[in-house]
mmCIF file with all atom_site columns, N, CA and C in Angstrom:
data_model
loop_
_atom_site.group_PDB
_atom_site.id
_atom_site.type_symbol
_atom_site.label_atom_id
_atom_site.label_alt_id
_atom_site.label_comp_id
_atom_site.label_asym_id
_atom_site.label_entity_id
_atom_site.label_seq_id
_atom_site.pdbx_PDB_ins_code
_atom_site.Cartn_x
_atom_site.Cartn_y
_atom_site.Cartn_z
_atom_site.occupancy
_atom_site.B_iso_or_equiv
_atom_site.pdbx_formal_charge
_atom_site.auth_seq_id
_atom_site.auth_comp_id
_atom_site.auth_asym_id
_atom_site.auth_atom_id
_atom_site.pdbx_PDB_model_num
ATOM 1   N N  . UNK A 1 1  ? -5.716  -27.034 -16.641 1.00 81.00 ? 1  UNK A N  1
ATOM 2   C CA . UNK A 1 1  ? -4.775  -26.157 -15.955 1.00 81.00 ? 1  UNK A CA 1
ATOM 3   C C  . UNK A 1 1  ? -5.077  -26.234 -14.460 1.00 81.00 ? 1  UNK A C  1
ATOM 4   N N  . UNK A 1 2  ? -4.018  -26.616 -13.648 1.00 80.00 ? 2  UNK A N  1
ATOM 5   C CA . UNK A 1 2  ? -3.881  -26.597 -12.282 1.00 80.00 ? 2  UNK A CA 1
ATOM 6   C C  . UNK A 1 2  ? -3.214  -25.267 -11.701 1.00 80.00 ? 2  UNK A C  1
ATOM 7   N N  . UNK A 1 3  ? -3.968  -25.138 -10.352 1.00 79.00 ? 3  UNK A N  1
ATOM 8   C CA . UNK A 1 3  ? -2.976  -23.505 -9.749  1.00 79.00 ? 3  UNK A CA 1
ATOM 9   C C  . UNK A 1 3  ? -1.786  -23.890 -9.771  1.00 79.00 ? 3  UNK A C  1
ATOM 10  N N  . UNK A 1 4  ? -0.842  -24.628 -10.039 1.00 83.00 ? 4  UNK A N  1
ATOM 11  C CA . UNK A 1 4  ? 0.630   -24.430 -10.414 1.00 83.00 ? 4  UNK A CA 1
ATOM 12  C C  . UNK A 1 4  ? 0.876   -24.132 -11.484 1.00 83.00 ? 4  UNK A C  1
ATOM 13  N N  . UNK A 1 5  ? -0.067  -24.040 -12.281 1.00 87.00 ? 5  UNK A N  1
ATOM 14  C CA . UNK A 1 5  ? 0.176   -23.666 -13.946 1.00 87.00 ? 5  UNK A CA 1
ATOM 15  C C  . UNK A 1 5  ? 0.164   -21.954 -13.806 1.00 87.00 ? 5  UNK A C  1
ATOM 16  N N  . UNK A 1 6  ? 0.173   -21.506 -13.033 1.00 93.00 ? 6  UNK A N  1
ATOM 17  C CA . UNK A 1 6  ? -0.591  -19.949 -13.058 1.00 93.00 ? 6  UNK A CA 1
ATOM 18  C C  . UNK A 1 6  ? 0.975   -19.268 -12.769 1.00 93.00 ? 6  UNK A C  1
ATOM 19  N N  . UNK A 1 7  ? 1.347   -19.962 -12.686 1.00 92.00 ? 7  UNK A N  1
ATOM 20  C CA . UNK A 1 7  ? 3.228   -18.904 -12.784 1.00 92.00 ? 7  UNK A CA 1
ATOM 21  C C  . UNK A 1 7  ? 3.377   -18.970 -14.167 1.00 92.00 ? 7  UNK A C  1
ATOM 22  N N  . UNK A 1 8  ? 3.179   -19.924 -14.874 1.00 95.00 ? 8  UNK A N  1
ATOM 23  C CA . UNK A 1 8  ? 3.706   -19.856 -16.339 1.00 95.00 ? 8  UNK A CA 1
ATOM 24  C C  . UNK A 1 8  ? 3.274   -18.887 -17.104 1.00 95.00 ? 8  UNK A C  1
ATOM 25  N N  . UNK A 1 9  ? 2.098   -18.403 -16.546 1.00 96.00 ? 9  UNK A N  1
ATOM 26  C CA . UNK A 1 9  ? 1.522   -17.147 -17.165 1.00 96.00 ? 9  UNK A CA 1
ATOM 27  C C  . UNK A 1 9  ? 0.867   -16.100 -16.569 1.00 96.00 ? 9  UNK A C  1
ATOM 28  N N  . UNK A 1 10 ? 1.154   -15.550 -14.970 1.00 97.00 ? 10 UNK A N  1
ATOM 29  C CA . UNK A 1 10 ? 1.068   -15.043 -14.798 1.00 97.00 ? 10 UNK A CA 1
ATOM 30  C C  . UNK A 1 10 ? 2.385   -14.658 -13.831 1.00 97.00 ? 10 UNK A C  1
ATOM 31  N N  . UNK A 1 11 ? 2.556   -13.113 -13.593 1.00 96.00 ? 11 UNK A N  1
ATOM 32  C CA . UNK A 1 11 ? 3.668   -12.891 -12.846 1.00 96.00 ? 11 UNK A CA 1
ATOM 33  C C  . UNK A 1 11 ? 3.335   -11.593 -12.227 1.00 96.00 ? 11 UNK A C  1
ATOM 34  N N  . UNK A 1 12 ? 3.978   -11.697 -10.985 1.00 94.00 ? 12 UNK A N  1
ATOM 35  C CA . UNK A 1 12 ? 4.004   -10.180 -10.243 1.00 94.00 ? 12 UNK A CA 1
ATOM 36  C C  . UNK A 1 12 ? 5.708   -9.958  -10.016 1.00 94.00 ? 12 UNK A C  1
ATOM 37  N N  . UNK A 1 13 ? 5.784   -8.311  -10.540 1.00 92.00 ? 13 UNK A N  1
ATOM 38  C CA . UNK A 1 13 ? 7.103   -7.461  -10.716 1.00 92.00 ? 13 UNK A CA 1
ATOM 39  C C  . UNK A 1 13 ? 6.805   -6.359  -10.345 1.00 92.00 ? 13 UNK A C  1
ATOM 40  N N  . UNK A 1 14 ? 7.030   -5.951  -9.133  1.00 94.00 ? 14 UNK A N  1
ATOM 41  C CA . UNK A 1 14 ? 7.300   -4.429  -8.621  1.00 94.00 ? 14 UNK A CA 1
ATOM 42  C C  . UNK A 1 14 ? 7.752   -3.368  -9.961  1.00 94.00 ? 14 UNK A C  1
ATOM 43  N N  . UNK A 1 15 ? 8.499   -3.801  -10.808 1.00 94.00 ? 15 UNK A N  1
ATOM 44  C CA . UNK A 1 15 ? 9.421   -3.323  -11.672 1.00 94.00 ? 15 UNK A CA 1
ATOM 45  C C  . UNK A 1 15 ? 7.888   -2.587  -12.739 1.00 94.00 ? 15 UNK A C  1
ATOM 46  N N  . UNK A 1 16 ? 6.977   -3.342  -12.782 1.00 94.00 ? 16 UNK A N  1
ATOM 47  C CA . UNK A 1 16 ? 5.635   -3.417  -14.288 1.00 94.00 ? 16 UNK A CA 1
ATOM 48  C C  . UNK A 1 16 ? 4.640   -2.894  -13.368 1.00 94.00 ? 16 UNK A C  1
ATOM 49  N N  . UNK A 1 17 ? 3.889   -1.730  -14.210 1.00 95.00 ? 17 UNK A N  1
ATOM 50  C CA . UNK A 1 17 ? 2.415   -1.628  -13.398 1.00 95.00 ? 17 UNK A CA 1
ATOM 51  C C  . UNK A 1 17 ? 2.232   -1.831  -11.517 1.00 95.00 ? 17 UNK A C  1
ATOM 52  N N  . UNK A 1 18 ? 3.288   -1.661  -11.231 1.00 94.00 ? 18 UNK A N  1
ATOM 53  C CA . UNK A 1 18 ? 3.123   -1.089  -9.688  1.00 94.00 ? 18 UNK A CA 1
ATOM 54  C C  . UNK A 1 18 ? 3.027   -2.541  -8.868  1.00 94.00 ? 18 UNK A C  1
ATOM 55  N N  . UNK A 1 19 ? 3.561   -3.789  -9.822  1.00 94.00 ? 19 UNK A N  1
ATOM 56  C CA . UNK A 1 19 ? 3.646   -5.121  -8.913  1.00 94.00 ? 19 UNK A CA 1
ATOM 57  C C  . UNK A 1 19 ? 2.257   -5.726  -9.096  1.00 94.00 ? 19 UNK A C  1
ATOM 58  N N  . UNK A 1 20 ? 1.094   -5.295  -9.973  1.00 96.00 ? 20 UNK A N  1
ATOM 59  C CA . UNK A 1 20 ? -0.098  -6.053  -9.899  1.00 96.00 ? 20 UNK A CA 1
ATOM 60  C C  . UNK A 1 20 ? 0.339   -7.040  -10.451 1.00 96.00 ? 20 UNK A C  1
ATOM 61  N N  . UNK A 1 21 ? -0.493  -8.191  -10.723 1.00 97.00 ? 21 UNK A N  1
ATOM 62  C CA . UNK A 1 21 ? -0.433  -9.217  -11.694 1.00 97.00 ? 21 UNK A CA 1
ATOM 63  C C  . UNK A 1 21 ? -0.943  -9.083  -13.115 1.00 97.00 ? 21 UNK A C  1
ATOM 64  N N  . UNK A 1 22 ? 0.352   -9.531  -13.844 1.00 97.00 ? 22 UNK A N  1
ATOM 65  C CA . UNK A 1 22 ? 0.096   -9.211  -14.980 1.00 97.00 ? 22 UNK A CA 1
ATOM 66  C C  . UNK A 1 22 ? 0.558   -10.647 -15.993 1.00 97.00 ? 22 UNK A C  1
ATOM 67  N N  . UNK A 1 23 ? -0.055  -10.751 -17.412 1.00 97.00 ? 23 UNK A N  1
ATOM 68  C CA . UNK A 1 23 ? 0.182   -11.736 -18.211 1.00 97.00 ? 23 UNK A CA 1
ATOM 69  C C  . UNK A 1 23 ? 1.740   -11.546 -18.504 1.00 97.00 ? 23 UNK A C  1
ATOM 70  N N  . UNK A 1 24 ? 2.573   -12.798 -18.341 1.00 96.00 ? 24 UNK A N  1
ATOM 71  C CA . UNK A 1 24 ? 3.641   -12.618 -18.670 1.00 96.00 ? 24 UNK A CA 1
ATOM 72  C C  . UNK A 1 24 ? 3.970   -12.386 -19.868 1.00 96.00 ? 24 UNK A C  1
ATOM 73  N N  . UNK A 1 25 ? 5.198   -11.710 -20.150 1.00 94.00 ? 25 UNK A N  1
ATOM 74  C CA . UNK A 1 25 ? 5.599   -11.117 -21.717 1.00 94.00 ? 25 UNK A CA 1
ATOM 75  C C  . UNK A 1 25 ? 4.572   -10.154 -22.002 1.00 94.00 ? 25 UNK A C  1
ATOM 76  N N  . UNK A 1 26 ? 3.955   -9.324  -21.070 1.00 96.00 ? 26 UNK A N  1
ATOM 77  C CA . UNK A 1 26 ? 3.114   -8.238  -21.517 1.00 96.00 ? 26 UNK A CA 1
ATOM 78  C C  . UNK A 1 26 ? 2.775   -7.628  -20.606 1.00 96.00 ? 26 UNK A C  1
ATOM 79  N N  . UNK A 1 27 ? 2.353   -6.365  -20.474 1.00 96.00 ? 27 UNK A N  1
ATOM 80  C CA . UNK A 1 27 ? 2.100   -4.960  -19.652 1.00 96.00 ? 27 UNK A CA 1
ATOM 81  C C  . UNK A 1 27 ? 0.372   -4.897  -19.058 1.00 96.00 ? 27 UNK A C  1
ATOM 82  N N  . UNK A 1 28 ? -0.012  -6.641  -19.691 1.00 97.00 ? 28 UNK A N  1
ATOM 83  C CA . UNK A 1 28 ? -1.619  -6.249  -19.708 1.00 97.00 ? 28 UNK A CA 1
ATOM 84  C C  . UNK A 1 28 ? -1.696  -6.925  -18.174 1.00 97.00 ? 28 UNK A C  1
ATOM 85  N N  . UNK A 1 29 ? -2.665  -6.155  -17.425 1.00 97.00 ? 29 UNK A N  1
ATOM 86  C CA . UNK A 1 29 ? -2.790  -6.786  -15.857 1.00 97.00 ? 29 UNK A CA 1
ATOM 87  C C  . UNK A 1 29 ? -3.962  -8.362  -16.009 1.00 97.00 ? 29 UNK A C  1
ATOM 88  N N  . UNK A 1 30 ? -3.354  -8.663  -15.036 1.00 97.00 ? 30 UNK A N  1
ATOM 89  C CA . UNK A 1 30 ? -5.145  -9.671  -15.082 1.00 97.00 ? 30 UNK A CA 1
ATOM 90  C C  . UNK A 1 30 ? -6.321  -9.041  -14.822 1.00 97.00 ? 30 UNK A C  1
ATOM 91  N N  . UNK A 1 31 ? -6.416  -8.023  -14.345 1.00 97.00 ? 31 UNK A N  1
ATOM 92  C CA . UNK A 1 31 ? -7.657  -7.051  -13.834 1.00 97.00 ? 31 UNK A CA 1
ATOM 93  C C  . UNK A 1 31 ? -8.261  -6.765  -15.666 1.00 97.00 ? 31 UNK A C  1
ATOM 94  N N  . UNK A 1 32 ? -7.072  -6.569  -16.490 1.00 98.00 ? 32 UNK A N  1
ATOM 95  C CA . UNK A 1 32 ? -7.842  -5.995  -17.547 1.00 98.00 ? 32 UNK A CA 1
ATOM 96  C C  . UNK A 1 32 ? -8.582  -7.129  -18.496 1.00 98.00 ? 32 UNK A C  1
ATOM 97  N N  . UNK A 1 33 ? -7.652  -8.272  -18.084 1.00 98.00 ? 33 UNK A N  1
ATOM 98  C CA . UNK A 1 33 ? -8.096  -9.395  -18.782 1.00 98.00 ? 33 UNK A CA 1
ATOM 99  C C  . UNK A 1 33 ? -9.527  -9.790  -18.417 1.00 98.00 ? 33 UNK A C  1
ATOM 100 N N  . UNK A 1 34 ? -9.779  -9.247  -17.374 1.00 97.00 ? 34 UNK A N  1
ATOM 101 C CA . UNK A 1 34 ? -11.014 -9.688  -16.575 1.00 97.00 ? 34 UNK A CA 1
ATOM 102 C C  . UNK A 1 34 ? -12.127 -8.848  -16.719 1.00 97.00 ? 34 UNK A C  1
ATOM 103 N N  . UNK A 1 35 ? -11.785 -7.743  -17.219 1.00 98.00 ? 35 UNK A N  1
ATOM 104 C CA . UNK A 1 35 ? -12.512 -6.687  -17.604 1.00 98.00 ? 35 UNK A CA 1
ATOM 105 C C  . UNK A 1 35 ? -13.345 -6.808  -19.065 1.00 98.00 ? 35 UNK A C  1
ATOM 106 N N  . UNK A 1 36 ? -11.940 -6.857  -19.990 1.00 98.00 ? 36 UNK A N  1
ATOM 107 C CA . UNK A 1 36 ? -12.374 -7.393  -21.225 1.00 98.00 ? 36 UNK A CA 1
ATOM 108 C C  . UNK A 1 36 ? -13.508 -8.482  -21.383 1.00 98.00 ? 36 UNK A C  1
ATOM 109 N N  . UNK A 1 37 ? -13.489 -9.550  -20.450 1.00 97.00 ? 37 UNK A N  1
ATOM 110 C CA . UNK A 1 37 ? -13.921 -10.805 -20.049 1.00 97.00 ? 37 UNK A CA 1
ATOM 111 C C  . UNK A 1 37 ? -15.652 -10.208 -19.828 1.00 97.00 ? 37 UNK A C  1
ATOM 112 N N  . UNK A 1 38 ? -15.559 -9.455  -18.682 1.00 97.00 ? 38 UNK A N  1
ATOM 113 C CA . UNK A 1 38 ? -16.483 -9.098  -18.123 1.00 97.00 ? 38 UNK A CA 1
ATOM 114 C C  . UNK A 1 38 ? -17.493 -7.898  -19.316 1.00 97.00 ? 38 UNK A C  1
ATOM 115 N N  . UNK A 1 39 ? -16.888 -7.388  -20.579 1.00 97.00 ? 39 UNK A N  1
ATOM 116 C CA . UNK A 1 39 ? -17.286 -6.286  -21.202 1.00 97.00 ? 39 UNK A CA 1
ATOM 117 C C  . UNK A 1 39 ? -17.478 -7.376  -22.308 1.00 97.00 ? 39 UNK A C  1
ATOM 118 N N  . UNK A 1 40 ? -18.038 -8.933  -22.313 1.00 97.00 ? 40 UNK A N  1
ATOM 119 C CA . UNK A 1 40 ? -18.369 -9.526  -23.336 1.00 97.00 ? 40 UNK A CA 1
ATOM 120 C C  . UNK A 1 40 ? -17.323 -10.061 -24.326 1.00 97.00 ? 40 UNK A C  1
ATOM 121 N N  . UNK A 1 41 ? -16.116 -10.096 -24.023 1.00 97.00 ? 41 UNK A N  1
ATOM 122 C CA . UNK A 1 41 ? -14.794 -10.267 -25.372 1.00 97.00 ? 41 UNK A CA 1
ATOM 123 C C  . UNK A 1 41 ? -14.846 -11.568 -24.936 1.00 97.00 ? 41 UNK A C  1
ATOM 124 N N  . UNK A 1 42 ? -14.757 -12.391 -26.216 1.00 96.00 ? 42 UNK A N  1
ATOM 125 C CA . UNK A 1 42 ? -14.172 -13.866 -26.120 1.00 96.00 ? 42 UNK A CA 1
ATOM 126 C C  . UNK A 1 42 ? -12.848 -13.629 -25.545 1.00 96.00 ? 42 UNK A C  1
ATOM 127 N N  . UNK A 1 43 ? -11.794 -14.824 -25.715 1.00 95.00 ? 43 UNK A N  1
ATOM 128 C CA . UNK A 1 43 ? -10.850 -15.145 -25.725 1.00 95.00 ? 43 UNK A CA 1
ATOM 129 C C  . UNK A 1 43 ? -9.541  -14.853 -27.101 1.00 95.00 ? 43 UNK A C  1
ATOM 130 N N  . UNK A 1 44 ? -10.903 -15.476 -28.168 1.00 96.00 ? 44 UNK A N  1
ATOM 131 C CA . UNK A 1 44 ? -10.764 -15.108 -29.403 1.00 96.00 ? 44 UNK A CA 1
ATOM 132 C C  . UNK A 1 44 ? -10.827 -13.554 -30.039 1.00 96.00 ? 44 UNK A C  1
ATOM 133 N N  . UNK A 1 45 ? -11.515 -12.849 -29.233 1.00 97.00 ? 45 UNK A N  1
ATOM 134 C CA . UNK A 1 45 ? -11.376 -11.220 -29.353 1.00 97.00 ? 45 UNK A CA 1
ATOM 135 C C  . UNK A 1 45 ? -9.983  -10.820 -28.764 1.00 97.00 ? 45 UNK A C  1
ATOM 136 N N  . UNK A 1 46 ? -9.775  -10.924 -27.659 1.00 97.00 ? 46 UNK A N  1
ATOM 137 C CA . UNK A 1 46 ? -8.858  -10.390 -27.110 1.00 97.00 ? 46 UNK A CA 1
ATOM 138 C C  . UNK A 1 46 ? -7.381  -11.103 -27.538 1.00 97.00 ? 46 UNK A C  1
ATOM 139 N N  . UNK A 1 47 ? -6.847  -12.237 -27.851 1.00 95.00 ? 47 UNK A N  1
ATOM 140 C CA . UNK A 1 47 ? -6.375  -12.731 -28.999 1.00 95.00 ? 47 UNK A CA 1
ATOM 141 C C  . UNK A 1 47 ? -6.138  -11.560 -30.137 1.00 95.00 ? 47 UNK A C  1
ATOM 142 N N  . UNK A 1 48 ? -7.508  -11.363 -30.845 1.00 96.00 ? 48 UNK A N  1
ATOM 143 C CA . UNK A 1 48 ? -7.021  -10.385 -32.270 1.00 96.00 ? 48 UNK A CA 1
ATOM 144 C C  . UNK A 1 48 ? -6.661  -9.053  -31.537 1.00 96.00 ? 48 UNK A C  1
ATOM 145 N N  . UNK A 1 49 ? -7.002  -8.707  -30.501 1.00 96.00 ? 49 UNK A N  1
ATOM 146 C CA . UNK A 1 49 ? -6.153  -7.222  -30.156 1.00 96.00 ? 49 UNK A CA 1
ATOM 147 C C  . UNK A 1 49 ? -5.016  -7.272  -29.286 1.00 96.00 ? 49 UNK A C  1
ATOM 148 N N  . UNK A 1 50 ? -4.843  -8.204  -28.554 1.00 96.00 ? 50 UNK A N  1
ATOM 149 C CA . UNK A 1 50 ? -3.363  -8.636  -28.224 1.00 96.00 ? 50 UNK A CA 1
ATOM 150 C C  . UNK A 1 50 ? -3.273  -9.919  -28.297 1.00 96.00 ? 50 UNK A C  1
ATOM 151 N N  . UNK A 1 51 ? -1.835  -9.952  -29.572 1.00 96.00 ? 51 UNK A N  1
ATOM 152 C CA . UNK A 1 51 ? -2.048  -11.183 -29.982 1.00 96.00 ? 51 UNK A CA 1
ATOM 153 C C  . UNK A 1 51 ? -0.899  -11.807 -29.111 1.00 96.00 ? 51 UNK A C  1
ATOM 154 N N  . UNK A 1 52 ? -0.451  -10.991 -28.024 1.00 95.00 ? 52 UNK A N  1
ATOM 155 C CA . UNK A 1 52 ? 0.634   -11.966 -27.018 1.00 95.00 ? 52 UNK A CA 1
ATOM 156 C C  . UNK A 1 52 ? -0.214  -12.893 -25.923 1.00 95.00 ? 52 UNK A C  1
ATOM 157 N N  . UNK A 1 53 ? -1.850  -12.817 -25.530 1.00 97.00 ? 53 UNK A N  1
ATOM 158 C CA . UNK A 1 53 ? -2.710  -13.124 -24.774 1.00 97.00 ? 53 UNK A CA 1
ATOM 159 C C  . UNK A 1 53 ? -3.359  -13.991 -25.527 1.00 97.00 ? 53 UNK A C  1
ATOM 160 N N  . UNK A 1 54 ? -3.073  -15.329 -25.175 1.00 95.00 ? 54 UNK A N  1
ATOM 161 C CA . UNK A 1 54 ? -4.261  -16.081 -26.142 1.00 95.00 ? 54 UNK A CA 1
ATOM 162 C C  . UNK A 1 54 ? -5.002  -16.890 -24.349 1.00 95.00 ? 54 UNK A C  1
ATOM 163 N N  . UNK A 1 55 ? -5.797  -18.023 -25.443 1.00 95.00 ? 55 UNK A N  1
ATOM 164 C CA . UNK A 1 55 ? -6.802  -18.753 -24.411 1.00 95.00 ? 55 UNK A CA 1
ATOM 165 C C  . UNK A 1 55 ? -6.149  -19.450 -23.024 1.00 95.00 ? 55 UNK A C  1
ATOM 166 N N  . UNK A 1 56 ? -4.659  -19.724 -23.409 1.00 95.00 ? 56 UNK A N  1
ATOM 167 C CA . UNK A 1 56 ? -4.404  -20.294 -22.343 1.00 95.00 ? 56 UNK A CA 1
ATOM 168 C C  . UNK A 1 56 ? -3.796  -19.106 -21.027 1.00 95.00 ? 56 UNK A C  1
ATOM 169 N N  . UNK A 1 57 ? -3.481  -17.973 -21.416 1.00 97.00 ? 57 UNK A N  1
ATOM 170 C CA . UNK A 1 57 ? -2.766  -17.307 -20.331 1.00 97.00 ? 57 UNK A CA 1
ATOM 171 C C  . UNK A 1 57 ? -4.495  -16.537 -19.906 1.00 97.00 ? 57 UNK A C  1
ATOM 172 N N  . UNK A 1 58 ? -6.053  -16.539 -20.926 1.00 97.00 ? 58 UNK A N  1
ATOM 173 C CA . UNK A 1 58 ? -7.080  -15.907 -19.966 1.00 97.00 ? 58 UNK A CA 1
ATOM 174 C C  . UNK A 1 58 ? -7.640  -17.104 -19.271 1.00 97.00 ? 58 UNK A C  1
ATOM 175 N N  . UNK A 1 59 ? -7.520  -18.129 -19.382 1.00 96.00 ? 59 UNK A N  1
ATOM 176 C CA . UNK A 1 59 ? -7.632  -19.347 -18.012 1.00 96.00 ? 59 UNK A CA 1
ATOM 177 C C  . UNK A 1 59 ? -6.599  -19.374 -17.412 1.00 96.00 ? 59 UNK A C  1
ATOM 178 N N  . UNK A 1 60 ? -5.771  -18.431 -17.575 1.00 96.00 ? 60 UNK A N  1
ATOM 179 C CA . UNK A 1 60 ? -4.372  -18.231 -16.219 1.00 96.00 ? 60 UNK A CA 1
ATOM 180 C C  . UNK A 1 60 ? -5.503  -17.199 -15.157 1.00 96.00 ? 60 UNK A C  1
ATOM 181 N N  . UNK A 1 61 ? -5.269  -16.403 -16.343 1.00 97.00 ? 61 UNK A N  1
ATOM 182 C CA . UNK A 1 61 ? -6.224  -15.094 -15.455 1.00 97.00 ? 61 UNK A CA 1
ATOM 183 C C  . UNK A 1 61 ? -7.541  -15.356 -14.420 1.00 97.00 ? 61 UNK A C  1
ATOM 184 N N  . UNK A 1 62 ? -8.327  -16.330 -14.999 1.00 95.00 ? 62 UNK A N  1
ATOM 185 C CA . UNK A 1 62 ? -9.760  -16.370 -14.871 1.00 95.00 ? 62 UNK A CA 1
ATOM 186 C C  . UNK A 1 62 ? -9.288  -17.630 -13.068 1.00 95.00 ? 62 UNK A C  1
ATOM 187 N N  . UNK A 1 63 ? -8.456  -18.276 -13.733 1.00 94.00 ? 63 UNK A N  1
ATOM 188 C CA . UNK A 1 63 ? -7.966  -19.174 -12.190 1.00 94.00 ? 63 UNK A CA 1
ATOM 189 C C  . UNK A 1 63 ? -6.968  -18.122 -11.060 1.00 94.00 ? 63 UNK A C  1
ATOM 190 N N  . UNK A 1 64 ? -6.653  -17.133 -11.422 1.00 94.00 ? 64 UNK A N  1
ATOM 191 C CA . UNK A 1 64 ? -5.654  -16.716 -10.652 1.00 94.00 ? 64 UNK A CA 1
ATOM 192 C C  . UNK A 1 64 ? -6.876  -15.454 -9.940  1.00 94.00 ? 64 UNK A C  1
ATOM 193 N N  . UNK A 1 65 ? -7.980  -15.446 -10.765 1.00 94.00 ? 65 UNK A N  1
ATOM 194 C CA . UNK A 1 65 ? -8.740  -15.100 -10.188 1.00 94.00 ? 65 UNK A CA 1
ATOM 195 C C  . UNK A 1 65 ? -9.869  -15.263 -8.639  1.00 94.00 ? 65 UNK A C  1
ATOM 196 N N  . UNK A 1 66 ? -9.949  -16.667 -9.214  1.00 90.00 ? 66 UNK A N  1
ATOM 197 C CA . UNK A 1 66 ? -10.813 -17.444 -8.532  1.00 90.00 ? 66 UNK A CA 1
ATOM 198 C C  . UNK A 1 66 ? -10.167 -17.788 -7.507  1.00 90.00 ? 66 UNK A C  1
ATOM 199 N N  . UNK A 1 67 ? -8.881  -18.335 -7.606  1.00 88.00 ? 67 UNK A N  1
ATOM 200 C CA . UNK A 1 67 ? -7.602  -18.466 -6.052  1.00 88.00 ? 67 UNK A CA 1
ATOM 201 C C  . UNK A 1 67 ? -8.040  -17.457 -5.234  1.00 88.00 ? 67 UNK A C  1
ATOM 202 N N  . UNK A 1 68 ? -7.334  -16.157 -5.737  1.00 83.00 ? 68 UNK A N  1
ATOM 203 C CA . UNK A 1 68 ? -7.024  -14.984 -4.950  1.00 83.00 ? 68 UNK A CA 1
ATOM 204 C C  . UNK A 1 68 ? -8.474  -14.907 -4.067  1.00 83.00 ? 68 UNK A C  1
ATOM 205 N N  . UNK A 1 69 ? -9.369  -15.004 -4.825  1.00 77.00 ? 69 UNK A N  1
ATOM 206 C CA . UNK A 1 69 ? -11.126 -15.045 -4.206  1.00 77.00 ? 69 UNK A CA 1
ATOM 207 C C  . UNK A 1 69 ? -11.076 -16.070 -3.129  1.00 77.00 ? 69 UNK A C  1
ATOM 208 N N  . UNK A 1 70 ? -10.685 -17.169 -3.157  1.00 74.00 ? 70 UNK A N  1
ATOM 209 C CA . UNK A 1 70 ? -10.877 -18.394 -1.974  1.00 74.00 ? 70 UNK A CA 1
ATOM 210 C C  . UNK A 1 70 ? -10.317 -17.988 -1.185  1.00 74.00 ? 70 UNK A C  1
ATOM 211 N N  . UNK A 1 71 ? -8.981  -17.146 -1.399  1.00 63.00 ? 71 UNK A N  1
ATOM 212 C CA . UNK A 1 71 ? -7.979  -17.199 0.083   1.00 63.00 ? 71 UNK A CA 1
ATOM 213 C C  . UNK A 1 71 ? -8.637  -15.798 0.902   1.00 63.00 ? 71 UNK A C  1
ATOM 214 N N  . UNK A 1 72 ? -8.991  -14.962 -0.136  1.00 57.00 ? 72 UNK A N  1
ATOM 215 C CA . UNK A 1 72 ? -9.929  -13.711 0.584   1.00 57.00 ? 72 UNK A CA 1
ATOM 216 C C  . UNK A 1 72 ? -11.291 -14.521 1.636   1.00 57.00 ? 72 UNK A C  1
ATOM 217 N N  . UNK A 1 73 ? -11.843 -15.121 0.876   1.00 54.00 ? 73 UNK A N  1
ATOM 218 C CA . UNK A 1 73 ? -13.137 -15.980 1.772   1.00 54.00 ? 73 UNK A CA 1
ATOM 219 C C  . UNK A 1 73 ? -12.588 -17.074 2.641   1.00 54.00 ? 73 UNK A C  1
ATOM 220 N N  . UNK A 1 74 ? -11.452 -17.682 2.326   1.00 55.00 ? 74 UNK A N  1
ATOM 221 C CA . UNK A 1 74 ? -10.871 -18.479 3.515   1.00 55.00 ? 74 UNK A CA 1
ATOM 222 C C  . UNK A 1 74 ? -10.169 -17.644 4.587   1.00 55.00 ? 74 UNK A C  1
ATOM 223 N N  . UNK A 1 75 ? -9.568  -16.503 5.012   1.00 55.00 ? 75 UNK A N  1
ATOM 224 C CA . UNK A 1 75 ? -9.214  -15.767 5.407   1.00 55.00 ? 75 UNK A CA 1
ATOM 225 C C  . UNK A 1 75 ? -9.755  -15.032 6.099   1.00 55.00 ? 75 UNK A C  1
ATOM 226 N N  . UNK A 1 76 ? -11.368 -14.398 5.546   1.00 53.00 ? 76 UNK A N  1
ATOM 227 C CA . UNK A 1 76 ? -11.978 -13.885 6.616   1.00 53.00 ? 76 UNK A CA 1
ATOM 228 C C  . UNK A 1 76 ? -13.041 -15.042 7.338   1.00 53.00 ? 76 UNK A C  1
ATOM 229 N N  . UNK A 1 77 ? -12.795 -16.242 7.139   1.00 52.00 ? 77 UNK A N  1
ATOM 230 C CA . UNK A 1 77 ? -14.202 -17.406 7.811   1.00 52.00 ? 77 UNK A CA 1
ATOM 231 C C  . UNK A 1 77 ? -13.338 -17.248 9.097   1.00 52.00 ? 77 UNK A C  1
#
C-alpha cells in the first residue's frame, strides 16, 4: 500500500464525527483504530468486533498515520 491508497480507505466528512478521519463505510475514526492498535488488538481482533475494518483499511490507518506525522515534523524543521 502506497499513500495514494489511503483515500480508498480512509475519508474526511465534516458531515461524520466532526470531519476527523475516519475508515470509510464506518463511524470508526483512525484515532480509534490506533488506539485499539496501541491497547494490544491484532488486526484480526478488531476484524471480529468490527467486521467492516479488516487488515487492509488498519494499514490505511497505521500509514495515514505515519504521513500526517512527517508533514507535522516536515513542517516544523
Amino acid at each position: 500500500m502506497n499513500i495514494a491508497d489511503i483515500h480508498n480507505y480512509i475519508e474526511l466528512n465534516p458531515q461524520v464525527r466532526f470531519g476527523k478521519p475516519i475508515v470509510k463505510g464506518t463511524r470508526t475514526t483512525v484515532a480509534e483504530v490506533l488506539e485499539m492498535l496501541a491497547n494490544d488488538m491484532s488486526a484480526v481482533d478488531i476484524a471480529e468486533d468490527f467486521p467492516a475494518i479488516g487488515p487492509e483499511q488498519v494499514r490505511a490507518c497505521l500509514l495515514y498515520a505515519a504521513y500526517k506525522e512527517s508533514v507535522v515534523l516536515l513542517s516544523a524543521a
